[in-house]
Coordinates of C-alpha atoms in Angstrom, one line a residue:
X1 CA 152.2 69.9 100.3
X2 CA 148.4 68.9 100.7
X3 CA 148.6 68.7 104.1
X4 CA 150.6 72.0 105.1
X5 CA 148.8 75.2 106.2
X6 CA 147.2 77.0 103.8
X7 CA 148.6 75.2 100.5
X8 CA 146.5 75.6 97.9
X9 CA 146.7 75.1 94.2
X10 CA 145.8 78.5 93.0
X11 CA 147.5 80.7 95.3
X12 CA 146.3 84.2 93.8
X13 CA 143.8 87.0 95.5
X14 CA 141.9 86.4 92.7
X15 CA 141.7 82.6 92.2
X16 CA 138.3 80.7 90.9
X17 CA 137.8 78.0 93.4
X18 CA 136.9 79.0 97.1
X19 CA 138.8 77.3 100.2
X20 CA 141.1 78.0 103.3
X21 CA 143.8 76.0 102.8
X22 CA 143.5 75.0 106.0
X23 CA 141.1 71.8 106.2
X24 CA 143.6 68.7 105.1
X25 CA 146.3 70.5 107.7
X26 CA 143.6 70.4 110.2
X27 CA 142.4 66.7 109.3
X28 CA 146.5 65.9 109.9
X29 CA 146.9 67.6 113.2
X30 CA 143.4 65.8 114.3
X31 CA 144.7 62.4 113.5
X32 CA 147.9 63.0 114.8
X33 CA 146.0 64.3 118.1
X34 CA 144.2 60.9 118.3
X35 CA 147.8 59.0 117.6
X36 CA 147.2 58.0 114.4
X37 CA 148.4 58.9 110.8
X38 CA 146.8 60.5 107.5
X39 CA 148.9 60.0 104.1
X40 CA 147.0 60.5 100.4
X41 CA 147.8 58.1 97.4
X42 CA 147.8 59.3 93.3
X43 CA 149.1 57.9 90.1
X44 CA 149.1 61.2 88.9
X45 CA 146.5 63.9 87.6
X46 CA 143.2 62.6 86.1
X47 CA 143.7 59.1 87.8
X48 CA 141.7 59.7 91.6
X49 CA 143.3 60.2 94.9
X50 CA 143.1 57.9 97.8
X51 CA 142.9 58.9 101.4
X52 CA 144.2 56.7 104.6
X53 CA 143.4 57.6 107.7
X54 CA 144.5 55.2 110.4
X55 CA 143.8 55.4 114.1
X56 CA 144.7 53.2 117.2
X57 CA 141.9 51.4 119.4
X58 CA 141.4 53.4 122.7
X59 CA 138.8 54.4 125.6
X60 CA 137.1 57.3 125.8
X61 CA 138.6 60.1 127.3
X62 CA 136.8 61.2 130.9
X63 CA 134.3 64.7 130.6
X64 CA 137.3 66.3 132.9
X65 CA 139.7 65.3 129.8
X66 CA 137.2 67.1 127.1
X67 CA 137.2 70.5 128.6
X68 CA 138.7 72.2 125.8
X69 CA 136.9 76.3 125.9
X70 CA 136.7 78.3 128.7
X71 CA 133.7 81.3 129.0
X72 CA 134.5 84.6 129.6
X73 CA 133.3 84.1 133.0
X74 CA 135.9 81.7 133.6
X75 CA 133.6 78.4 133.2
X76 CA 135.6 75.2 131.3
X77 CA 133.0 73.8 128.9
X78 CA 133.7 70.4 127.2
X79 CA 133.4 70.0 123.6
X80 CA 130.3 68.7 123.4
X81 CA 128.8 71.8 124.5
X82 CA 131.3 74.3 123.0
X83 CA 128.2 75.5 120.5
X84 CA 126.2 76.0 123.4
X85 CA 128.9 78.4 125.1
X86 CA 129.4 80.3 121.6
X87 CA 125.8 81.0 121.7
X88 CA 126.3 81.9 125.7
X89 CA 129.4 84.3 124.9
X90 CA 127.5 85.8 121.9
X91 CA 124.5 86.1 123.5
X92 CA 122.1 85.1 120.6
X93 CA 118.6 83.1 119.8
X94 CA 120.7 79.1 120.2
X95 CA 120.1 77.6 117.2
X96 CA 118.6 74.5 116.7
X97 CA 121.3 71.8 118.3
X98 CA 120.1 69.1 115.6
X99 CA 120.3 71.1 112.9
X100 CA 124.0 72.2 113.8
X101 CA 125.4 69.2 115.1
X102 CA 128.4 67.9 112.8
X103 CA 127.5 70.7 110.4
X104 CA 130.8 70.4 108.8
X105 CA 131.2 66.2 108.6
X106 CA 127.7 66.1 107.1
X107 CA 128.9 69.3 104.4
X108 CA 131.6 66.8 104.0
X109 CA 129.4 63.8 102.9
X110 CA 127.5 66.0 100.7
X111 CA 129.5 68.7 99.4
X112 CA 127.7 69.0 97.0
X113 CA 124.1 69.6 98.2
X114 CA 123.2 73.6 98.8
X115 CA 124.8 74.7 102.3
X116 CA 120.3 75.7 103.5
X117 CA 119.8 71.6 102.7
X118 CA 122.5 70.7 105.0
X119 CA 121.7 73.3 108.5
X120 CA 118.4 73.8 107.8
X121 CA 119.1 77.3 108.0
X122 CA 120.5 79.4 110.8
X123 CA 118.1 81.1 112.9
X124 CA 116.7 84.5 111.6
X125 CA 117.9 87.8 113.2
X126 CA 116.0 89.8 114.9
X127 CA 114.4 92.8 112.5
X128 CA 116.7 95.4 113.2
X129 CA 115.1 99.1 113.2
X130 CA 114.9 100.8 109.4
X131 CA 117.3 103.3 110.7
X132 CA 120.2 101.0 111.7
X133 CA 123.8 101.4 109.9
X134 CA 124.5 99.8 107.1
X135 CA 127.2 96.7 106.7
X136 CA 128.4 95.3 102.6
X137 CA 129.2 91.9 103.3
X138 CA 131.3 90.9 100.1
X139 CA 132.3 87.1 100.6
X140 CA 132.3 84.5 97.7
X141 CA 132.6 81.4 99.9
X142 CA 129.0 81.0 101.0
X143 CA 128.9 79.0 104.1
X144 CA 131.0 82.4 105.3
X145 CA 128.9 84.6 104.3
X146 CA 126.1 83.1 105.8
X147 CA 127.5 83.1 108.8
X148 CA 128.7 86.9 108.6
X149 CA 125.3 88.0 107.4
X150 CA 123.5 86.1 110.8
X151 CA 126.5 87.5 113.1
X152 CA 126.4 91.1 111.2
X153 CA 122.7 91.3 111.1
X154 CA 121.9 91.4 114.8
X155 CA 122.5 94.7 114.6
X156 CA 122.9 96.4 111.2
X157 CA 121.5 96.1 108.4
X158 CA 123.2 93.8 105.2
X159 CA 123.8 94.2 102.3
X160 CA 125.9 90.8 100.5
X161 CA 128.0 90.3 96.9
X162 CA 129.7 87.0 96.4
X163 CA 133.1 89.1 94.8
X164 CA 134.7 92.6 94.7
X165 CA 133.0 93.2 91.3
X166 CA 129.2 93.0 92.8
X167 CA 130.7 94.9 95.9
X168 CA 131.8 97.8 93.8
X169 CA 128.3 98.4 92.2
X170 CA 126.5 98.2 95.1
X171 CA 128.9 101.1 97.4
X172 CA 128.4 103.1 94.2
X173 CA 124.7 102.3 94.0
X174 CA 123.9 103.4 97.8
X175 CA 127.1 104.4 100.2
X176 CA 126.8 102.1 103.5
X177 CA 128.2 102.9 106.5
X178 CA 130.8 100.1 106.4
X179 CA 132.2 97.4 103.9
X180 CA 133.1 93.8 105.7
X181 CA 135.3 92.1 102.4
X182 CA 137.5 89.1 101.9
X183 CA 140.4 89.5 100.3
X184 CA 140.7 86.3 98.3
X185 CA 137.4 86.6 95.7
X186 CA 137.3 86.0 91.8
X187 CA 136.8 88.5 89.4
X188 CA 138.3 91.8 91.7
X189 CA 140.1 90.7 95.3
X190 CA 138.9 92.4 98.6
X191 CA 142.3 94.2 98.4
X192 CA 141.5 95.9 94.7
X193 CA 138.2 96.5 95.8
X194 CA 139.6 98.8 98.8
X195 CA 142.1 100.4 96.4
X196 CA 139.4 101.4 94.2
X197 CA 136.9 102.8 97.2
X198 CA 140.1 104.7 98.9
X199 CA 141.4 106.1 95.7
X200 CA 137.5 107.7 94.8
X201 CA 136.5 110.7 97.1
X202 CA 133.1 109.9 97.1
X203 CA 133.4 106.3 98.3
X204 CA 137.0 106.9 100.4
X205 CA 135.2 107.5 103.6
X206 CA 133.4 104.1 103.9
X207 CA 135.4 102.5 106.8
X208 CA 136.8 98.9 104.9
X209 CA 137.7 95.8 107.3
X210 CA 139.9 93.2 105.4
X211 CA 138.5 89.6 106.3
X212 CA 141.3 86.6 105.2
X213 CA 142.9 83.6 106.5
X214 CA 146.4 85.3 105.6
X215 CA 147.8 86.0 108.7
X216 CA 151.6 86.9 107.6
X217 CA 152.2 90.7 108.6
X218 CA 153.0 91.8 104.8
X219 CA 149.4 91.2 104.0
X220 CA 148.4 93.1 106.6
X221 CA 150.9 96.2 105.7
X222 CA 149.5 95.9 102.2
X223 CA 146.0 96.1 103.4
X224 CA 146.2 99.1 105.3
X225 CA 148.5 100.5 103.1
X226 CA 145.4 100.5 100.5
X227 CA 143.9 102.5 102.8
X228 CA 141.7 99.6 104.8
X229 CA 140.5 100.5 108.3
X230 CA 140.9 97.4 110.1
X231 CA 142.0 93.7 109.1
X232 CA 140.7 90.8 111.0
X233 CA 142.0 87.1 110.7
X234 CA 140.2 83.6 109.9
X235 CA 139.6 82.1 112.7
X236 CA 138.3 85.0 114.3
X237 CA 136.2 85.3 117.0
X238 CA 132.9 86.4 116.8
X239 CA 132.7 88.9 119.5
X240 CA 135.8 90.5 118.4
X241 CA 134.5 90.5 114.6
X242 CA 131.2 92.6 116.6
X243 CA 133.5 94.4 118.8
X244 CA 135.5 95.9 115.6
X245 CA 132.4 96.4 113.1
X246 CA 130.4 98.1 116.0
X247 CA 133.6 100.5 116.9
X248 CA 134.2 101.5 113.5
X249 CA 130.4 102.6 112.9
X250 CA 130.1 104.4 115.7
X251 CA 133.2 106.5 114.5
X252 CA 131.5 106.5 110.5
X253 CA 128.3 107.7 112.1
X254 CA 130.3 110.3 113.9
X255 CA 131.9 111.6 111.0
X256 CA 128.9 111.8 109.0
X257 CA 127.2 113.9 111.9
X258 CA 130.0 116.0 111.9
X259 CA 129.8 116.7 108.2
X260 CA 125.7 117.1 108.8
X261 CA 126.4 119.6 111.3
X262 CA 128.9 121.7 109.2
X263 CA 126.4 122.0 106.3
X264 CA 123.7 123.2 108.7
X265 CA 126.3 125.5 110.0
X266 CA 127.2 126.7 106.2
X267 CA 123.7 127.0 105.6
X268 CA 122.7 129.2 108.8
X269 CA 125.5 131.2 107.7
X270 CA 124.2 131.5 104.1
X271 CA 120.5 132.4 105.8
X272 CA 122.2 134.8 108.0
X273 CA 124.2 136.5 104.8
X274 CA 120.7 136.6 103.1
X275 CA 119.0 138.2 106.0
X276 CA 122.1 140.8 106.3
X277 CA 121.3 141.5 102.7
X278 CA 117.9 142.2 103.3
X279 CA 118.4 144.3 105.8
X280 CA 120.7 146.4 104.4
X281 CA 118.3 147.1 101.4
X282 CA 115.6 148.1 104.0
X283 CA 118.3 150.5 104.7
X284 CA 118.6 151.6 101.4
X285 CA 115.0 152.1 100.5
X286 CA 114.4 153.9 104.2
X287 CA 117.1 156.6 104.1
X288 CA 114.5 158.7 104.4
X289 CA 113.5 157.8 107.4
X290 CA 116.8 156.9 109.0
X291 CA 116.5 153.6 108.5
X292 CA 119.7 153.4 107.4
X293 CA 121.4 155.1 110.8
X294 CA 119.7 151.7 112.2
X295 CA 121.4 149.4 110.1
X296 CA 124.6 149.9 112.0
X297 CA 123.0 149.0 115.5
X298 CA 121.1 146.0 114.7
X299 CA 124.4 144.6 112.5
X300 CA 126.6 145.5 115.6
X301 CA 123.4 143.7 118.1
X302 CA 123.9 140.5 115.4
X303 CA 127.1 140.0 115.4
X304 CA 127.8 140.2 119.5
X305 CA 124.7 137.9 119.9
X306 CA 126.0 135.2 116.8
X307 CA 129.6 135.1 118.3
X308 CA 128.8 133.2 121.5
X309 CA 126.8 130.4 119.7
X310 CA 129.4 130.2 117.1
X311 CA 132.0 130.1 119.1
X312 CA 130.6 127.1 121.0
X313 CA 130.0 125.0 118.0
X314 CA 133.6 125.8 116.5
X315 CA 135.4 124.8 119.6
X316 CA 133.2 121.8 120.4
X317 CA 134.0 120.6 116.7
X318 CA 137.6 121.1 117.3
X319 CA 137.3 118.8 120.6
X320 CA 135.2 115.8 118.9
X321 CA 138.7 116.1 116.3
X322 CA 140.8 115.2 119.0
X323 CA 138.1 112.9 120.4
X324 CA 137.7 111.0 117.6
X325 CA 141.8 110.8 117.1
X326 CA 141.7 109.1 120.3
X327 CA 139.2 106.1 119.4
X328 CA 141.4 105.5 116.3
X329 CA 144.5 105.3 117.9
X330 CA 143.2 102.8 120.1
X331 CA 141.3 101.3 117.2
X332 CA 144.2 101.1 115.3
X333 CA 146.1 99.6 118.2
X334 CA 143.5 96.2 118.1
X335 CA 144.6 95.9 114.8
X336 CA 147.7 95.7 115.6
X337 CA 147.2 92.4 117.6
X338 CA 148.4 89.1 115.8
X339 CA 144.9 87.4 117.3
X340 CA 146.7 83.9 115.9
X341 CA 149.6 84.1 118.7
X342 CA 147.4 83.2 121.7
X343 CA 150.9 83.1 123.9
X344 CA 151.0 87.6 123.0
X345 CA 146.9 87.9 122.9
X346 CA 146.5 88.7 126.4
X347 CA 149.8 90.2 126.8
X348 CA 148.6 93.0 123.8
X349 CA 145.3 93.2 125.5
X350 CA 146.6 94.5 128.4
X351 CA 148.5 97.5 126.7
X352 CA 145.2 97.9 124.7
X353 CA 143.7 98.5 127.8
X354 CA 146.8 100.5 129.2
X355 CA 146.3 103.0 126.3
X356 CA 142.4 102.9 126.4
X357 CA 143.0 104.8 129.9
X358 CA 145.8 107.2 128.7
X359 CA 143.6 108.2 126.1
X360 CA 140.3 108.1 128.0
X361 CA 138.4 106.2 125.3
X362 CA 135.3 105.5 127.7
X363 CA 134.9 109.3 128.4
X364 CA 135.9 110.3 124.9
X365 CA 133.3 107.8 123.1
X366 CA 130.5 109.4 126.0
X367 CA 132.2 113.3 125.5
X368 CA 131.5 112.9 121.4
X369 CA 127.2 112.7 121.9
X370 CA 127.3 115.5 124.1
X371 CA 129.8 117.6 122.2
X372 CA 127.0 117.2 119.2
X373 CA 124.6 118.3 121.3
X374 CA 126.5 121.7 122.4
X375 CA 126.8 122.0 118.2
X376 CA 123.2 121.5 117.9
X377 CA 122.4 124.1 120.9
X378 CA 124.6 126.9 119.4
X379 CA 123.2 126.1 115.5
X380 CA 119.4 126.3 116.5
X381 CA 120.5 129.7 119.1
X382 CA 121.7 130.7 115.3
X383 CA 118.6 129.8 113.3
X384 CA 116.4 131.7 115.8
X385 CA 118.5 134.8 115.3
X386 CA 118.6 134.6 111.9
X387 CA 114.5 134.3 112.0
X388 CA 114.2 137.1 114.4
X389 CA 116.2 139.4 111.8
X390 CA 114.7 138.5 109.1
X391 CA 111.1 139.2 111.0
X392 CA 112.5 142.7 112.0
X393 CA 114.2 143.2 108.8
X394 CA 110.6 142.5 106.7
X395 CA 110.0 142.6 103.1
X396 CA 111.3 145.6 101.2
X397 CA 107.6 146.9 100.5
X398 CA 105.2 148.0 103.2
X399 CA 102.8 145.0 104.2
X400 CA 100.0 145.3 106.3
X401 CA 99.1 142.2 108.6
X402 CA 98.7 141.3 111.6
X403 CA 101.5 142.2 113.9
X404 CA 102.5 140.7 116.9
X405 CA 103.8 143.6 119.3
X406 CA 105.2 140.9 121.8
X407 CA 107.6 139.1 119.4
X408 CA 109.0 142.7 118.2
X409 CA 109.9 144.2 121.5
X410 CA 111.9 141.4 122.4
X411 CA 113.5 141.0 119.2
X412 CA 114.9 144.8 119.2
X413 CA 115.6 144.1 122.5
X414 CA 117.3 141.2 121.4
X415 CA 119.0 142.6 118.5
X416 CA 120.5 145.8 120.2
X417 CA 120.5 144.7 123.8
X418 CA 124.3 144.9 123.5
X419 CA 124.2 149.0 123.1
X420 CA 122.6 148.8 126.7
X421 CA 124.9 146.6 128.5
X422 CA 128.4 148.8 127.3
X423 CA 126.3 151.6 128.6
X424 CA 125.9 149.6 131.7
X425 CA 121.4 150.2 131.7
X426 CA 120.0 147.1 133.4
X427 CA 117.0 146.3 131.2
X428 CA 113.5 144.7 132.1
X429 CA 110.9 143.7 129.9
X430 CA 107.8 143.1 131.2
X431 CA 104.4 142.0 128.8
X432 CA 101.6 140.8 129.6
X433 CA 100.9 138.0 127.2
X434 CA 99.0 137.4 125.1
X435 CA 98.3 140.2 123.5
X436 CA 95.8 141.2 120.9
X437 CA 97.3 141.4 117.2
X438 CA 97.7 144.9 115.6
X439 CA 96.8 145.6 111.6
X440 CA 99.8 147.2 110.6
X441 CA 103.4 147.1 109.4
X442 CA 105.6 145.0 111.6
X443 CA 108.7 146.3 109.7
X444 CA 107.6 150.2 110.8
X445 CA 106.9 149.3 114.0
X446 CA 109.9 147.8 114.9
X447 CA 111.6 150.6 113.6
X448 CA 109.7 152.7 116.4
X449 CA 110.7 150.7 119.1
X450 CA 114.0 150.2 117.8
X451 CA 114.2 154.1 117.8
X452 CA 112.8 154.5 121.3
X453 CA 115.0 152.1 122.8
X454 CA 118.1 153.7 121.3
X455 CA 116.9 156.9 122.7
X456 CA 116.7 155.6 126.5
X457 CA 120.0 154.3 126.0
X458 CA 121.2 157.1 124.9
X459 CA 120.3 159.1 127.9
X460 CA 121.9 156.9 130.7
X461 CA 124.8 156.8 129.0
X462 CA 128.0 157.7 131.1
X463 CA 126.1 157.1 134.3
X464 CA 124.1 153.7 133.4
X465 CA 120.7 153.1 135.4
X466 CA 117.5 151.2 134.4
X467 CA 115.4 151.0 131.6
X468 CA 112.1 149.3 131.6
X469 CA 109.8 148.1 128.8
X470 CA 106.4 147.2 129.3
X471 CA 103.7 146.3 127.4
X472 CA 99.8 145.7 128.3
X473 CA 96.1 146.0 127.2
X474 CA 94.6 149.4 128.2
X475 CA 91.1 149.0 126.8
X476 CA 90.8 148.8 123.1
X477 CA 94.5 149.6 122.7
X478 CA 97.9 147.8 123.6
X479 CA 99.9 150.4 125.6
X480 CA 103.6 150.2 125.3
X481 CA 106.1 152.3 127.4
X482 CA 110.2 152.9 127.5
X483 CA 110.7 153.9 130.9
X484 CA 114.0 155.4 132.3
X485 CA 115.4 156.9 135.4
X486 CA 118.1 159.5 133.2
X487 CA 118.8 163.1 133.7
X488 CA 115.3 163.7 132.1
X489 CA 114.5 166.7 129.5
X490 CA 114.9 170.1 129.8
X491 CA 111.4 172.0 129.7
X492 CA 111.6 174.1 126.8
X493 CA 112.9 171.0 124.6
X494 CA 109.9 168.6 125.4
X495 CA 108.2 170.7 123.1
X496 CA 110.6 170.0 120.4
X497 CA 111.4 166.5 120.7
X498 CA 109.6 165.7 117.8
X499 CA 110.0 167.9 115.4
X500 CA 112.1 166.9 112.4
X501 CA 115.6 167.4 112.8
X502 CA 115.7 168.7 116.4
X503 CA 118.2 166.5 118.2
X504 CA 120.3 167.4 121.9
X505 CA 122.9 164.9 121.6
X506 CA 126.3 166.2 120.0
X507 CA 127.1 167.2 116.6
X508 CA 127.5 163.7 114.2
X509 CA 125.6 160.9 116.9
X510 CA 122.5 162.1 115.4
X511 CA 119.9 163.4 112.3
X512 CA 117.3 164.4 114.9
X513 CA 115.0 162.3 112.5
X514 CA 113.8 159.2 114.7
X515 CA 111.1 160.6 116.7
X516 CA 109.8 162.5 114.0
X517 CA 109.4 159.3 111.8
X518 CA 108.4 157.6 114.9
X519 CA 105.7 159.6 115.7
X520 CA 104.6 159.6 112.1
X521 CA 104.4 155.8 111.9
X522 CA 102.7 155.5 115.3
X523 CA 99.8 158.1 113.2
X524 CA 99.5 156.2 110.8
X525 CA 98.7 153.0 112.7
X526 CA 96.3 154.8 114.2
X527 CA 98.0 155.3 117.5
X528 CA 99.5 158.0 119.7
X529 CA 103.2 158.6 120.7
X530 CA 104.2 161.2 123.7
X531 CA 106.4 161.8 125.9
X532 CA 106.7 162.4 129.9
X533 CA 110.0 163.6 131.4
X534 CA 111.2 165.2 134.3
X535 CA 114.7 166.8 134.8
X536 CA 116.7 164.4 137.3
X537 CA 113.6 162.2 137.6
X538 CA 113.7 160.2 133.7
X539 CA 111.6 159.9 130.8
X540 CA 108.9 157.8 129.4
X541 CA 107.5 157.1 126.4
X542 CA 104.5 155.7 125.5
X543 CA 103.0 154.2 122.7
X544 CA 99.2 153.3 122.1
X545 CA 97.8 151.1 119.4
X546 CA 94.4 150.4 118.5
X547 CA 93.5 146.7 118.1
X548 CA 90.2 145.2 116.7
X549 CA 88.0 142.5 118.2
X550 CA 89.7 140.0 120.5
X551 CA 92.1 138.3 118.2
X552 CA 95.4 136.8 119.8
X553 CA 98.3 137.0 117.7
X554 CA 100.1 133.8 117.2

C-alpha cells in the first residue's frame, strides 16, 4: 500500500509524524509517466527497505512537448518556467531561481538538514501596515507553513503554532481576525481546535478555514459541521487560498464594524438617557420658573429630530444583514467546489459566477462601506444632539461663564423647531458671527429664548406666517430680536405682558409665567427685554445684553 494515494501508517487527525501521503504515489505515477517502473524491497521491519526505480533510454522531449501550465491570460508555459508563471499569476517579489530550483529533490537528499539551509529562505514580504487583519497560521509540517506564512503575509499580518494546542492559546491570548489550520496536527487536530473556538462565545466568531490533503466529502461535512467557515484542499492553488482568506476578512471586519457601530449606537443612547435625565431635573429644580412647562417642548423637539437619524442607521443595519447573507452564500458556494475534479472546476465556476450576479455580490461588497457610512452620518447627527441638549439643559446649579449667544439660538431653534413647522411658521435665523461672549448663565438664557420663541409660535398659530431671529452687535451690547408678522397685541395688554401670571392664550396652554421670568433673567444679566407690537402688523421682541471688552466666544 506504499505507493497508493494518501497511505500512511498512522492514519489519525492527530498522528505524530508529519506527511501527505501522497509523495511515493506521486514518485509511481512519475515513473510510470517516463515508462518505467518503481517496486520497494523489505525482509521485514527493522531490516531496511530498498527502492528500484527503472527507466527506459529515450530523447528529450521537444519545448512544444513540455508545455504543461497555462496563465491566466491563456499563455502555455513549459515546465522549466512553471515557477516563473506562479510568481507571474501571484504577482509577487520572484524569488531567487537558484535558491528554488529542485527545492524538493535536494530536501530529499538532505532530509534532514533545517528546511532555511536547503532554500536559502523565501523572500521576505513586504511590511504590511500595523493596522492590517490578523491571520493564525497553525501548521505542524514546516515547509507548509513557511510557505503559508510568505503567501498569507503579503497582506495580513501572522501569527504561526506548529499544532492545535499552541493555536488555542494564542486565539485566547489576542482574538485574530481569521484562523488558517490543518486538520492533521499532534497534540489537538485542526478539526478539535475548531470545535473548541465554535463551541466558546468569545472565540466562535473568528472565521476558521480547514486546510488538509483529505479531499473525501465526509471530511468536509464534518468540518463545517464543527462550525468551520471554509475548507480548502492540498494542492490548492495559491490565488484561490488568497482569494478565500481575503473574502472571509472582509466579511470578519464587517461584522466587527457592525458590532462597533451598535455599541456607539447603545452608548449615544445611554448619553441621550443621561441628558433626558438631566433635563428633567432642571425641570424639577425650576418649577418656579416654568421650567418645567418647557420640559415637554424640548423632549417633544428631541425626539422628532433623533427619529430621522435613527431611523437611517436601523434600516441601513438591516440592509448590510442581507448584504452580508449574500457574500456568504456565494462564499459558501466556492466551498462547495471539489477543486480536485478539474473535469467539474470550470463547470462549478460558471454557476459561481451565475449566482455572483443573482445575488449582486460586486454591488453588495461596494453597498456594505457605504451603508457604514450612512450608520456613521446618522450616529454623529445623534452625538451632536445629544451635546446640544445637554448644553441647553446645563448643570443643575446656576454657573456663570461665558456664554455663547450664537450656539443657543440655534440650539432652541434646533430643539423646538418642530412646534413651528406643525404650525406651519417659516423660520429664519440670521447672526452675525462672531459674536462677543456674554458673562452669564447659559442655562437661563436659553430658557429666555426658548420662552420667546414659543411665544411667536404661538401667535401664528392657525394661520402660520414667518418668524425671524436675529442676532447682532449694537455697540457695547449683542441685540437679539424674535420678529413676527401675527395678529399683533391688543393695546391695553402690551402693558401687561409681563406681569406675572397675565397670559391671553386659553384657559390650561398657559401659567402666564414666561415673560415674567424672562424679563427677570434678562435683569439680571444686565440687559433689557421689551416688546413692540402692532395689531395686524406682528410683534417683536428684543433682547439686549451687555458684553465686556472684545472677547469672541469660542
Amino acid at each position: 500500500r506504499i505507493f497508493d494515494r494518501f497511505a500512511q501508517v498512522d492514519t489519525s487527525s492527530t498522528r505524530r509524524h508529519d506527511g501527505t501521503g501522497i509523495g511515493l504515489a506521486l514518485v509511481r505515477e512519475l515513473v510510470e509517466l517516463h515508462g518505467g517502473r518503481v517496486w520497494a524491497e523489505s525482509e521485514g521491519t527493522g531490516r531496511g527497505t530498498q527502492m528500484h526505480v527503472v527507466l527506459p533510454e529515450g530523447e528529450a522531449d521537444s519545448e512544444a512537448e513540455e508545455e504543461v501550465i497555462q496563465t491566466s491570460s491563456g499563455e502555455s508555459v513549459a515546465l522549466g518556467n512553471s515557477l516563473a508563471a506562479m510568481v507571474s499569476e501571484m504577482a509577487i517579489d520572484e524569488p531567487d531561481p537558484i535558491a528554488m530550483r529542485n527545492v524538493e529533490l535536494e530536501r530529499s537528499v538532505r532530509h534532514s538538514e533545517p528546511l532555511d539551509e536547503v532554500l536559502g529562505g523565501l523572500p521576505e514580504g513586504p511590511n504590511v501596515d500595523a493596522a492590517a487583519a490578523e491571520v493564525l497560521i497553525v501548521e505542524d509540517n514546516p515547509d507548509m507553513r513557511k510557505l503559508l506564512t510568505f503567501l498569507i503575509g503579503k497582506e495580513f499580518r501572522v501569527r504561526v503554532a506548529r499544532n492545535g494546542r499552541e493555536g488555542l492559546e494564542l486565539v485566547r491570548e489576542s482574538l485574530p481576525d481569521l484562523v488558517l489550520t490543518d486538520v492533521m496536527m499532534p497534540e489537538m487536530s485542526g478539526a478539535e481546535l475548531c470545535r473548541i473556538l465554535k463551541a466558546d462565545s468569545a472565540t466562535r466568531q473568528v472565521p476558521v478555514v480547514l486546510v488538509t490533503s483529505k479531499a473525501e466529502r465526509e471530511m468536509k461535512i464534518e468540518g463545517l459541521e464543527l462550525g468551520a467557515d471554509d475548507y480548502v484542499t492540498k494542492p490548492f492553488h495559491p490565488r484561490e487560498l488568497m482569494a478565500r482568506v481575503r473574502s472571509l476578512v472582509k466579511l470578519q471586519q464587517a461584522s466587527k464594524e457592525l458590532d462597533r457601530k451598535n455599541v456607539a449606537l447603545e452608548s449615544a443612547n445611554a448619553e441621550l438617557r443621561a441628558a433626558l435625565e438631566e433635563l428633567h431635573e432642571a425641570g424639577v429644580q425650576l418649577v418656579k420658573s416654568e421650567r418645567l412647562a418647557a420640559v415637554g417642548e424640548i423632549a417633544a423637539g428631541v425626539a422628532h429630530e433623533i427619529n430621522n437619524p435613527m431611523n437611517f442607521a436601523i434600516n441601513a443595519l438591516r440592509t448590510m444583514g442581507d448584504y452580508v447573507g449574500d457574500v456568504s452564500t456565494v462564499t459558501k458556494a466556492l466551498a462547495d467546489i471539489d477543486w480536485t475534479r478539474p473535469a467539474t472546476v470550470k463547470e462549478r465556476m460558471q454557476e459561481v459566477d451565475k449566482l455572483r450576479e443573482t445575488c449582486d455580490f460586486d454591488e453588495a461588497t461596494a453597498a456594505l462601506g457605504e451603508l457604514l457610512e450612512i450608520v456613521t452620518a446618522g450616529l454623529d447627527r445623534t452625538q451632536r444632539l445629544v451635546g446640544d441638549l445637554r448644553g441647553f439643559a446645563g448643570p443643575g446649579d446656576s454657573v456663570v461663564a461665558d456664554v455663547d449667544i450664537a450656539r443657543g439660538l440655534r440650539t432652541t431653534v434646533q430643539l423646538i423647531g418642530h412646534a413651528a413647522r406643525d404650525a406651519n411658521v417659516e423660520v429664519r435665523v440670521d447672526i452675525a458671527e462672531p459674536l462677543p461672549a456674554v458673562a452669564g448663565d447659559a442655562r437661563a438664557l436659553n430658557q429666555v429664548f426658548l420662552n420667546l420663541f414659543k411665544n411667536a409660535t404661538a401667535a401664528l398659530e392657525g394661520q402660520g406666517g414667518r418668524l425671524d431671529v436675529t442676532a447682532a452687535v449694537r455697540g457695547d451690547r449683542i441685540l437679539v430680536e424674535f420678529r413676527d408678522d401675527g395678529p399683533g397685541i391688543a393695546e391695553g395688554d402690551l402693558a401687561r405682558v409681563f406681569e406675572p401670571f397675565f397670559t391671553t392664550k386659553e384657559a390650561g396652554r398657559g401659567t402666564g409665567l414666561g415673560l415674567s421670568i424672562s424679563r427677570r433673567i434678562v435683569d439680571e444679566h444686565g440687559g433689557d427685554l421689551e416688546l413692540v407690537s402692532e395689531e395686524g402688523v406682528g410683534s417683536t421682541f428684543r433682547v439686549t445684553l451687555p458684553y465686556e471688552g472684545d472677547s469672541v466666544a469660542a
